[in-house]
CSV table of C-alpha atoms in Angstrom, one decimal:
chain,number,residue,atom,x,y,z
A,193,ALA,CA,0.0,-0.1,-0.1
A,194,MET,CA,2.7,2.4,0.8
A,195,ALA,CA,4.4,1.9,-2.9
A,196,ALA,CA,1.0,3.2,-4.1
A,197,THR,CA,0.5,6.1,-1.7
A,198,ALA,CA,4.1,7.3,-2.8
A,199,ALA,CA,3.4,6.8,-6.2
A,200,GLU,CA,0.0,9.0,-5.7
A,201,ALA,CA,1.4,11.5,-3.8
A,202,LEU,CA,4.4,11.9,-7.1
A,203,SER,CA,1.2,12.0,-9.4
A,204,ARG,CA,-0.1,15.2,-7.5
A,205,VAL,CA,3.2,17.1,-7.8
A,206,ALA,CA,2.9,19.9,-10.3
A,207,ASP,CA,5.2,19.4,-13.3
A,208,VAL,CA,5.3,23.5,-13.4
A,209,GLU,CA,4.6,26.1,-10.9
A,210,ILE,CA,6.1,29.6,-12.2
A,211,ASP,CA,4.9,33.1,-11.9
A,212,GLY,CA,2.5,34.4,-14.1
A,213,ASP,CA,4.4,37.3,-15.9
A,214,GLY,CA,8.6,38.5,-15.6
A,215,VAL,CA,11.8,37.6,-15.1
A,216,PHE,CA,12.6,35.3,-12.1
A,217,LYS,CA,15.2,32.4,-11.3
A,218,TYR,CA,13.8,28.9,-11.4
A,219,VAL,CA,15.3,25.7,-10.7
A,220,LEU,CA,14.9,22.0,-12.1
A,221,VAL,CA,13.9,19.5,-9.4
A,222,ARG,CA,14.1,15.8,-9.5
A,223,VAL,CA,11.0,14.5,-7.1
A,224,ARG,CA,11.2,10.7,-6.1
A,225,ALA,CA,8.7,8.9,-3.9
A,226,ALA,CA,10.4,6.4,-1.4
A,227,GLY,CA,11.9,3.9,-3.3
A,228,GLY,CA,10.4,4.4,-6.2
A,229,PRO,CA,10.2,6.2,-9.7
A,230,GLY,CA,11.0,9.9,-10.1
A,231,LYS,CA,9.8,12.8,-12.0
A,232,ASP,CA,11.4,16.6,-12.7
A,233,VAL,CA,9.5,19.2,-12.0
A,234,VAL,CA,10.0,23.7,-12.6
A,235,ARG,CA,9.5,26.1,-9.8
A,236,GLY,CA,10.1,29.7,-10.8
A,237,HIS,CA,9.3,32.5,-8.8
A,238,GLY,CA,10.3,36.0,-8.3
A,239,TRP,CA,10.4,36.6,-4.5
A,240,ALA,CA,13.3,34.4,-4.4
A,241,GLU,CA,16.9,36.1,-4.0
A,242,TYR,CA,18.4,33.2,-4.5
A,243,HIS,CA,18.0,29.7,-6.5
A,244,ALA,CA,18.1,27.9,-3.0
A,245,ASP,CA,15.2,30.2,-1.7
A,246,ILE,CA,13.0,28.4,-4.4
A,247,TYR,CA,14.5,24.8,-3.9
A,248,GLU,CA,14.7,25.0,0.0
A,249,GLN,CA,10.9,25.7,-0.1
A,250,THR,CA,9.9,23.3,-2.4
A,251,ALA,CA,11.5,20.2,-0.7
A,252,GLN,CA,9.6,21.5,2.4
A,253,GLU,CA,6.5,20.9,0.5
A,254,LEU,CA,7.2,17.7,-0.6
A,255,ALA,CA,8.5,16.3,2.7
A,256,GLN,CA,4.9,17.0,3.8
A,257,GLN,CA,4.0,14.9,1.3
A,258,GLY,CA,6.8,12.1,1.9
A,259,LEU,CA,8.4,12.5,-1.2
A,260,SER,CA,12.3,13.5,-1.1
A,261,CYS,CA,14.0,16.0,-4.0
A,262,GLU,CA,17.2,16.9,-5.6
A,263,CYS,CA,18.1,19.9,-7.3
A,264,LEU,CA,19.4,19.6,-11.0
A,265,GLY,CA,20.0,23.2,-11.9
A,266,GLY,CA,18.7,26.3,-12.1
A,267,GLY,CA,18.5,29.4,-14.6
A,268,ARG,CA,16.1,32.0,-15.5
A,269,LEU,CA,12.8,32.7,-16.9
A,270,SER,CA,11.4,35.4,-18.8
A,271,HIS,CA,7.5,35.2,-18.9
A,272,CYS,CA,5.6,37.5,-21.2
A,273,PRO,CA,2.0,36.5,-21.0
A,274,GLN,CA,0.8,39.3,-23.3
A,275,GLU,CA,3.2,38.0,-26.0
A,276,ARG,CA,2.6,34.5,-25.0
A,277,LYS,CA,6.4,33.7,-24.5
A,278,ILE,CA,8.6,32.3,-22.4
A,279,HIS,CA,12.1,32.4,-22.7
A,280,VAL,CA,14.8,29.6,-20.3
A,281,TYR,CA,18.3,30.9,-19.8
A,282,GLY,CA,21.0,31.4,-17.5
A,283,TYR,CA,22.4,29.2,-15.0
A,284,SER,CA,22.5,29.2,-10.8
A,285,VAL,CA,25.7,29.9,-9.3
A,286,GLY,CA,24.5,27.3,-6.7
A,287,PHE,CA,23.3,24.6,-8.5
A,288,GLY,CA,24.8,24.9,-11.8
A,289,ARG,CA,22.9,25.1,-15.0
A,290,ALA,CA,19.7,23.1,-15.3
A,291,ASP,CA,18.8,21.3,-18.8
A,292,HIS,CA,16.8,24.1,-20.4
A,293,SER,CA,15.7,21.5,-22.9
A,294,VAL,CA,14.1,19.7,-20.0
A,295,THR,CA,12.4,22.6,-18.7
A,296,VAL,CA,11.3,24.0,-22.3
A,297,GLU,CA,9.2,20.3,-22.7
A,298,LYS,CA,7.6,20.6,-19.4
A,299,LEU,CA,6.7,24.3,-19.9
A,300,ARG,CA,5.2,23.6,-23.4
A,301,ALA,CA,3.2,20.9,-22.3
A,302,LYS,CA,1.5,23.2,-19.9
A,303,TYR,CA,1.4,26.6,-21.9
A,304,LEU,CA,0.9,24.9,-25.0
A,305,ASP,CA,-0.5,28.5,-27.0
A,306,TYR,CA,3.0,29.9,-26.0
A,307,GLU,CA,6.2,30.3,-27.7
A,308,VAL,CA,9.1,28.7,-25.6
A,309,THR,CA,12.8,29.4,-26.5
A,310,TRP,CA,16.0,28.7,-24.5
A,311,ALA,CA,19.6,29.9,-24.6
A,312,ASP,CA,22.6,28.8,-22.7
A,313,GLU,CA,23.9,32.1,-22.5
A,314,GLY,CA,23.2,34.8,-19.9
A,315,TYR,CA,23.0,35.0,-16.3
């Protein structure tokens, strides 16, 4: 029964949670149910001064649901809802550069009518 519960908890974790507009830091996080499979999720927020701020809040929320996680890297998002565009770029000093191509796939799956682009340059 534990495994099923863990899988359910994992399935309830949103793939993408980012601010509605602006330029802000993001982290790519691998979430795991105990002993089970994992999935990668995107978290990006303007309130965060550091990438670690987002990761720590995410880790706390996940721990309450019995899930563990690790940070795969970070970067920045530029979200322009008026133009329906999201651009992914940059890196995290503490966590390194996330695989922006993974982030883009996640964003495209949620923002179906958006143009989602990425670049490795920039901070």
